[in-house]
Coordinates of C-alpha atoms and ligand atoms in Angstrom, one line a residue:
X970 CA 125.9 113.8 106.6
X971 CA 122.5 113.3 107.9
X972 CA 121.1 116.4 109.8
X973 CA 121.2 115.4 113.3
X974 CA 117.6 115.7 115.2
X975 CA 117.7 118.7 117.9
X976 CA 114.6 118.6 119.5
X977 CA 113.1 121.9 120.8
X978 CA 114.5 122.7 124.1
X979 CA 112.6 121.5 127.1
X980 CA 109.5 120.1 125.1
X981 CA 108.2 117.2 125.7
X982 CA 105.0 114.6 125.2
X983 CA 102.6 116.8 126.8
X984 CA 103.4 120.2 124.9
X985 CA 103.8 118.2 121.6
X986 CA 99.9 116.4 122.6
X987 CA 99.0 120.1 122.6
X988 CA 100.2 120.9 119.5
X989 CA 97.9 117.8 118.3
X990 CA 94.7 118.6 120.0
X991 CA 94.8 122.1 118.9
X992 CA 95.2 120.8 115.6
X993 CA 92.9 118.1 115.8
X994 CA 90.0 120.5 117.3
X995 CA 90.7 122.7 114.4
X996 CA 89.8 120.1 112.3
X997 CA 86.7 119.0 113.7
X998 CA 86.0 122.4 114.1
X999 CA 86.1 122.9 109.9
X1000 CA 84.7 120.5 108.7
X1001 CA 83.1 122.1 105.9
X1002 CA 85.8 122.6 103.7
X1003 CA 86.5 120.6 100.4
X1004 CA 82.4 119.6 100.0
X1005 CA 82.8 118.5 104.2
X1006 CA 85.9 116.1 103.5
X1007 CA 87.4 118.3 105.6
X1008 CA 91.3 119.4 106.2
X1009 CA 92.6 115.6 107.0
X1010 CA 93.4 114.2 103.6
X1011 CA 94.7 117.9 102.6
X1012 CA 97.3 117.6 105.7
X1013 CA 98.8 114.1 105.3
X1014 CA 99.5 115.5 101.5
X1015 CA 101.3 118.1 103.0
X1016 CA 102.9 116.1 105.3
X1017 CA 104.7 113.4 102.2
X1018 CA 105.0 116.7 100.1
X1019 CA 107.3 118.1 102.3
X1020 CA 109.2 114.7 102.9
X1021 CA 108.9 113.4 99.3
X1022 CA 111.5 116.4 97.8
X1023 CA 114.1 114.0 100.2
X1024 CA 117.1 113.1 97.7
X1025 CA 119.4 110.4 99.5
X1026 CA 122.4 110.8 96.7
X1027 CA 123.0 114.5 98.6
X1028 CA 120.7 114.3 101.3
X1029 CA 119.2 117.4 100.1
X1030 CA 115.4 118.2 100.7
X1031 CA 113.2 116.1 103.3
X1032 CA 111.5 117.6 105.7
X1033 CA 113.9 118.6 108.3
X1034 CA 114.4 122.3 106.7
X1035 CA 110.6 123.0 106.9
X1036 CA 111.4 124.8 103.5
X1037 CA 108.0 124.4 102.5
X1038 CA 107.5 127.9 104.1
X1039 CA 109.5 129.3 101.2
X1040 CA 107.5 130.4 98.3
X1041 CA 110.2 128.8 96.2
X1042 CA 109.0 125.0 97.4
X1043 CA 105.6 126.3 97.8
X1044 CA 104.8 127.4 94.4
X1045 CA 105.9 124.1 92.9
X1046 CA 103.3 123.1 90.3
X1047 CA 102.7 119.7 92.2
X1048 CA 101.9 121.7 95.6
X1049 CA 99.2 123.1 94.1
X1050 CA 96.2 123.1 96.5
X1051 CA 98.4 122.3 99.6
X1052 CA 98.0 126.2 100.6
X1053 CA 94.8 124.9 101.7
X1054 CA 96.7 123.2 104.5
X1055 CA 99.7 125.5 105.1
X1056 CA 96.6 128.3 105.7
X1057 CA 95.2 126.1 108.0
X1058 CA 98.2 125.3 110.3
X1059 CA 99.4 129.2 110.3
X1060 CA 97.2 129.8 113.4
X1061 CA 98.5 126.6 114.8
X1062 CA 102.4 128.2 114.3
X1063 CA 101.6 131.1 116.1
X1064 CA 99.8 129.3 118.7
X1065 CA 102.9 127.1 119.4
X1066 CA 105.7 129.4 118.2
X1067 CA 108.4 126.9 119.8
X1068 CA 108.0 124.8 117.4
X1069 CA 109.9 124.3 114.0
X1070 CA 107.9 124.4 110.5
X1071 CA 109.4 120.8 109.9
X1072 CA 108.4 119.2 113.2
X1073 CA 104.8 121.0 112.8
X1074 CA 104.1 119.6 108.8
X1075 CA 104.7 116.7 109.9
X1076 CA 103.1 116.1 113.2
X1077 CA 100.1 117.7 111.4
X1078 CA 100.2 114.4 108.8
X1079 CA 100.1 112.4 111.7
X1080 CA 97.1 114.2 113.6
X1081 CA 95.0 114.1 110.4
X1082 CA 96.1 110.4 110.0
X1083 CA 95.2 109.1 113.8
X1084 CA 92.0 111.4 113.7
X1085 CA 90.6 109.7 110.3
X1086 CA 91.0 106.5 112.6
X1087 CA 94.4 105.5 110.6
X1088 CA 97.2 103.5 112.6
X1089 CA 99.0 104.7 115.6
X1090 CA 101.8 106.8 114.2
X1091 CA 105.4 107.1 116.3
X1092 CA 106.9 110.7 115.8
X1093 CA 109.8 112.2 117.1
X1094 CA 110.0 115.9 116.9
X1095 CA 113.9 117.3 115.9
X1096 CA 113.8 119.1 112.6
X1097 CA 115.2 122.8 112.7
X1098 CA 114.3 125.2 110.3
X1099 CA 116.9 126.0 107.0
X1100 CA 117.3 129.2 105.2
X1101 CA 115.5 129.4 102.1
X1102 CA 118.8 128.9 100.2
X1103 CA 118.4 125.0 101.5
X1104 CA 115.2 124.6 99.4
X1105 CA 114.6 121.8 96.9
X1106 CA 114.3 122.6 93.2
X1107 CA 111.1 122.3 91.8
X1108 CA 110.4 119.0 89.9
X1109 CA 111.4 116.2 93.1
X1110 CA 108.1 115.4 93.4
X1111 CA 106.4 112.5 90.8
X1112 CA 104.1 112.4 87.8
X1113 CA 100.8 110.9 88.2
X1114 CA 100.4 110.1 84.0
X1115 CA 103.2 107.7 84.5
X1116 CA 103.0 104.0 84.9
X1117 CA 104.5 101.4 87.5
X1118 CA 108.5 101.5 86.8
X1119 CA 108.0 104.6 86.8
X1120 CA 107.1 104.6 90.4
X1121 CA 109.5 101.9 91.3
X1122 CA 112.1 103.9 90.2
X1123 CA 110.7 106.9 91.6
X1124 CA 110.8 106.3 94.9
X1125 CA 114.4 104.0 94.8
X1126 CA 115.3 107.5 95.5
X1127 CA 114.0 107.3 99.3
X1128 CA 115.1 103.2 99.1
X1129 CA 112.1 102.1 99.5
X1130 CA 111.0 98.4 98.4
X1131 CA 108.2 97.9 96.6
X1132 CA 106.3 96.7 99.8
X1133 CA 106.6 100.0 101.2
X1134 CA 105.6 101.7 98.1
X1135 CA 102.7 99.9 97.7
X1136 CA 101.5 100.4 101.4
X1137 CA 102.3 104.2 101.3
X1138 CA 100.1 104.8 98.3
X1139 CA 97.0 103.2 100.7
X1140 CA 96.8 106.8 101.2
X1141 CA 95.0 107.4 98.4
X1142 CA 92.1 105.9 99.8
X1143 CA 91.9 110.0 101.3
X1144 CA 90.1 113.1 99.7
X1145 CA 90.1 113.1 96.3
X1146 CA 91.6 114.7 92.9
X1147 CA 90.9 118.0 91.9
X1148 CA 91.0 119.2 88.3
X1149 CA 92.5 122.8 89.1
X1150 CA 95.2 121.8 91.5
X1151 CA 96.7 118.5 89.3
X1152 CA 95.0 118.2 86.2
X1153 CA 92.9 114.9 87.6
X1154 CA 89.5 115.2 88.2
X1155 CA 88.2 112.5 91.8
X1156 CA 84.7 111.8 90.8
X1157 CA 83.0 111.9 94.0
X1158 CA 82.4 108.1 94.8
X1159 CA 85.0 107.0 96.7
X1160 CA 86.3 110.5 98.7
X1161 CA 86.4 110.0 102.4
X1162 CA 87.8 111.0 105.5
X1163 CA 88.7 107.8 107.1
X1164 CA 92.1 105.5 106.9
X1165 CA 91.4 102.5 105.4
X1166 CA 92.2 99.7 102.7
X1167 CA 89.9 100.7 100.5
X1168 CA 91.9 102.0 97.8
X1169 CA 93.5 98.6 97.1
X1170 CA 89.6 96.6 97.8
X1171 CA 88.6 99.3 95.0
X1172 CA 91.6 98.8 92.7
X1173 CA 91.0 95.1 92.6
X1174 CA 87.2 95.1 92.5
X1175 CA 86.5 98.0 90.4
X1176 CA 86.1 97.6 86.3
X1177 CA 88.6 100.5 85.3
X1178 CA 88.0 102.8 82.0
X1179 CA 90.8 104.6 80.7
X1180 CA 89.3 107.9 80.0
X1181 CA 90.4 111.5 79.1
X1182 CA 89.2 113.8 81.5
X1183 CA 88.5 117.4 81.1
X1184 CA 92.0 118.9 81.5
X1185 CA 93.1 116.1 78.6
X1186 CA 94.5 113.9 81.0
X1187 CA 94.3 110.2 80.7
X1188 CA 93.0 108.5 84.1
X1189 CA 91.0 105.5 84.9
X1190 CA 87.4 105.5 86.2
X1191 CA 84.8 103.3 87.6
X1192 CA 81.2 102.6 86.8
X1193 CA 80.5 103.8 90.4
X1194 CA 81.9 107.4 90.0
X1195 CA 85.6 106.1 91.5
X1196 CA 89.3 107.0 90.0
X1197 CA 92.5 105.9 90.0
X1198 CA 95.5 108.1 88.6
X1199 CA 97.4 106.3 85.7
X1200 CA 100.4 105.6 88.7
X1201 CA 97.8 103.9 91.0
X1202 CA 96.6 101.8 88.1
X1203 CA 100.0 100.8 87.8
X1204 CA 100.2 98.6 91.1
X1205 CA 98.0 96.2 89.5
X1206 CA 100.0 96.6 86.0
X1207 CA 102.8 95.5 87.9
X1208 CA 102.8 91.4 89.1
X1209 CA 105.4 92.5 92.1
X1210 CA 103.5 94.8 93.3
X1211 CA 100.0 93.2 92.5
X1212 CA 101.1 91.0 95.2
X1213 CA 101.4 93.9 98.3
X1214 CA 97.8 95.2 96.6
X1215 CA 96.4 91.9 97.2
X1216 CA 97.5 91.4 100.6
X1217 CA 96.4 95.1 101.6
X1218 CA 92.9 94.4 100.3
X1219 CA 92.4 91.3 102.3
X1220 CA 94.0 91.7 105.3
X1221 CA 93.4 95.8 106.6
X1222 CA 95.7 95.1 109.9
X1223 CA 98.8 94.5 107.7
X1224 CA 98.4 97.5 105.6
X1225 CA 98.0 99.5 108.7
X1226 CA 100.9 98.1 110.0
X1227 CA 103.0 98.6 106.8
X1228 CA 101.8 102.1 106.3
X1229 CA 103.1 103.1 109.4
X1230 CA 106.0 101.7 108.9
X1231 CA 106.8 103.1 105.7
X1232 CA 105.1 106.7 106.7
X1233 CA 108.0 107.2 109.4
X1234 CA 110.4 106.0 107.3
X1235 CA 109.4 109.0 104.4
X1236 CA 108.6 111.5 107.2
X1237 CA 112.1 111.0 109.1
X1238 CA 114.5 110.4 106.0
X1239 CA 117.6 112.2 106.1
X1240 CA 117.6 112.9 109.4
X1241 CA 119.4 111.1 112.5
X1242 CA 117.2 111.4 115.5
X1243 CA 120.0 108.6 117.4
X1244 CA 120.8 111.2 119.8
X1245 CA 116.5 111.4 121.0
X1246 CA 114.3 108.9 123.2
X1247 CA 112.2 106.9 121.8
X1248 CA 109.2 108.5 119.7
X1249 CA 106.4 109.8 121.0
X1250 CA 102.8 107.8 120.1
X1251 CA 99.8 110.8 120.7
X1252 CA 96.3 109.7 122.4
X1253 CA 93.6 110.6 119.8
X1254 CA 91.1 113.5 120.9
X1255 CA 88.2 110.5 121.5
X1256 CA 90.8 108.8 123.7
X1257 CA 91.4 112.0 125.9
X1258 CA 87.7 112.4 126.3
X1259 CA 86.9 109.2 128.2
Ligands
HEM1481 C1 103.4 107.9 92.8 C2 103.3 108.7 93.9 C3 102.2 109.7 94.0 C4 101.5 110.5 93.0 C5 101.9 110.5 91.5 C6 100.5 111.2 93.7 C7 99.6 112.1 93.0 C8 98.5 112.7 93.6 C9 97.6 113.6 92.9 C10 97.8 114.1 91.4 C11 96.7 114.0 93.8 C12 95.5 115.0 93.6 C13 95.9 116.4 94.1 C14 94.8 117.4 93.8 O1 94.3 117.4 92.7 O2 94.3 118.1 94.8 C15 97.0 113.4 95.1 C16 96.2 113.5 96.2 C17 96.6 113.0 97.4 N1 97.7 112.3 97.7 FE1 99.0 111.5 96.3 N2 100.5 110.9 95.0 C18 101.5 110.0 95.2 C19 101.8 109.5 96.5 C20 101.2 109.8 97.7 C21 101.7 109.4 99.0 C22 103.0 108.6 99.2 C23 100.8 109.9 99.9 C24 100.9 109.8 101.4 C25 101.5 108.9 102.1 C26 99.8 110.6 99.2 C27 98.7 111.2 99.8 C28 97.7 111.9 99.0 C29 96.5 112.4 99.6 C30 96.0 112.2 101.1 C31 95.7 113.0 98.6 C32 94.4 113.7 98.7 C33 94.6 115.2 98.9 C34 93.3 116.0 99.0 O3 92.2 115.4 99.0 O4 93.4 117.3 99.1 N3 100.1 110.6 97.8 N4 98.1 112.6 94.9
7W4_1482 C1 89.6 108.4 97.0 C2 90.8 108.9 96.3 N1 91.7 109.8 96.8 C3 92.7 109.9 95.9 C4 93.8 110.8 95.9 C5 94.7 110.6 94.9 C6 94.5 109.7 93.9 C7 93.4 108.9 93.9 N2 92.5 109.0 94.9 C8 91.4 108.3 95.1 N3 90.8 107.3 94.4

């Protein structure tokens, strides 16, 4: 059964906005790490890291356990570099220590996400900490040297279309690769720090390169220091998801709808939050301030 959503007793909006100003201070506050891209990108990895383990045939991992606390999730191969962000948050834990590990990994996605001037995201707080027995295997997580199927079948898994695939990996329009942590190596050129539809403007507009990189890993790069992994390359492989790259590269409202969208639907799977009221939707730091 679905693990039913028990929020933490007696919180509500205002001690959750809290939580997100003190995270979101903290990352305007540090905003020299990773060559002053800063925390954000490095967060809303973390966030679908600790979601994306989510296996719908047992309902196993997801992020309601918050069993990326566990050195057994944490040392994964594919979370290498995400100890960047759990470091980060631990002063944030003990700040707040009401709330759970799930309901914090992913609020934090959605502070970096409305603070790089992404979409409104709805959260609703509810996940309760497992024991370390409930976390996922190593291995849930996907390959980036593989192509489009691949990712189509990949993420069947969650059930998402290939819509919502496509609009979910509009995330990679944040940070950048990093040779020691996956084996990919982001030329600088298109790293930033704010939400946009770039990634799919680039994948159109760019003249890709298949190269071998330093690590001897196959990806694509651009003339103008950009890259793609060989799975992003693969949504324009693809002719059904060609379609949802097109549409995100003209039309930047509909990918931040879709995004959102799909980003609840990977941040809240497996769990059954019918027994909450409705989400909460936090005020960014710049909207406190006026
Ligand atoms: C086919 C699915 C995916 C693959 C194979 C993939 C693979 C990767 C790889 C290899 C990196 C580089 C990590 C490093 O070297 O530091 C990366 C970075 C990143 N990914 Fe993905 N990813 C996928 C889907 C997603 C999704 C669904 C999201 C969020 C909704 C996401 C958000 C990010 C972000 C924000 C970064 C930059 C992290 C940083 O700059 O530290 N990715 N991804
Ligand atoms: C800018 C940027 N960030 C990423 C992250 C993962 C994969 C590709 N990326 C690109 N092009």
């Amino acid at each position: 059964a679905l693990h039913l959503a028990q929020a933490e007793d007696g919180k509500g909006l205002d001690d959750f906005q809290k939580v997100y100003n003190a995270i979101a201070e903290k990352l305007r506050d540090e905003d020299e790490f990773d060559g002053y891209i800063g925390y954000g990108p490095n967060l809303v990895r973390l966030s679908w890291h600790v979601s994306g383990t989510f296996d719908k045939n047992d309902n196993s991992g997801g992020s309601f356990g918050g069993t990326y606390r566990f050195k057994k999730e944490a040392d994964d191969p594919a979370n290498k570099g995400l100890q960047n962000a759990a470091r980060f948050l631990e002063p944030i834990a003990k700040k707040f220590p009401w709330i759970s590990h799930g309901d914090l990994y992913t609020l934090a996605g959605v502070t970096a996400l409305q603070e790089m001037q992404g979409p409104k995201i709805p959260w609703r707080p509810g996940r309760v900490d497992a024991d370390e027995k409930d976390a996922p295997e190593n291995g849930r997580l996907p390959d980036a040297s593989k192509d489009g199927n691949y990712v189509r079948h990949y993420f069947g898994r969650f059930g998402f279309s290939d819509q919502e695939i496509v609009a979910l990996l509009g995330a990679h329009c944040l940070g950048k690769t990093h040779l020691e942590n996956s084996g990919y190596e982001g030329p600088w050129g298109a790293a930033t720090n704010t939400f946009t539809n770039e990634f799919f403007v680039n994948l159109l507009n760019e003249n890709w390169k298949l190269e071998k990189n330093d690590a001897g890993n196959e990806q694509y790069n651009s003339n103008k220091g950009y890259m793609m992994l060989p799975t992003d390359y693969g949504l324009i492989q693809d002719g059904k998801f060609k379609k949802y790259v097109e549409k995100y590269a003209k039309d930047q409202d509909a990918f931040f709808e879709d995004f959102k969208s799909a980003y609840v639907k990977l941040l809240e799977n497996g769990i059954d939050f019918s027994k909450l009221g409705k989400a909460y939707v936090f005020k960014t730091l710049d909207e406190q301030d006026s």
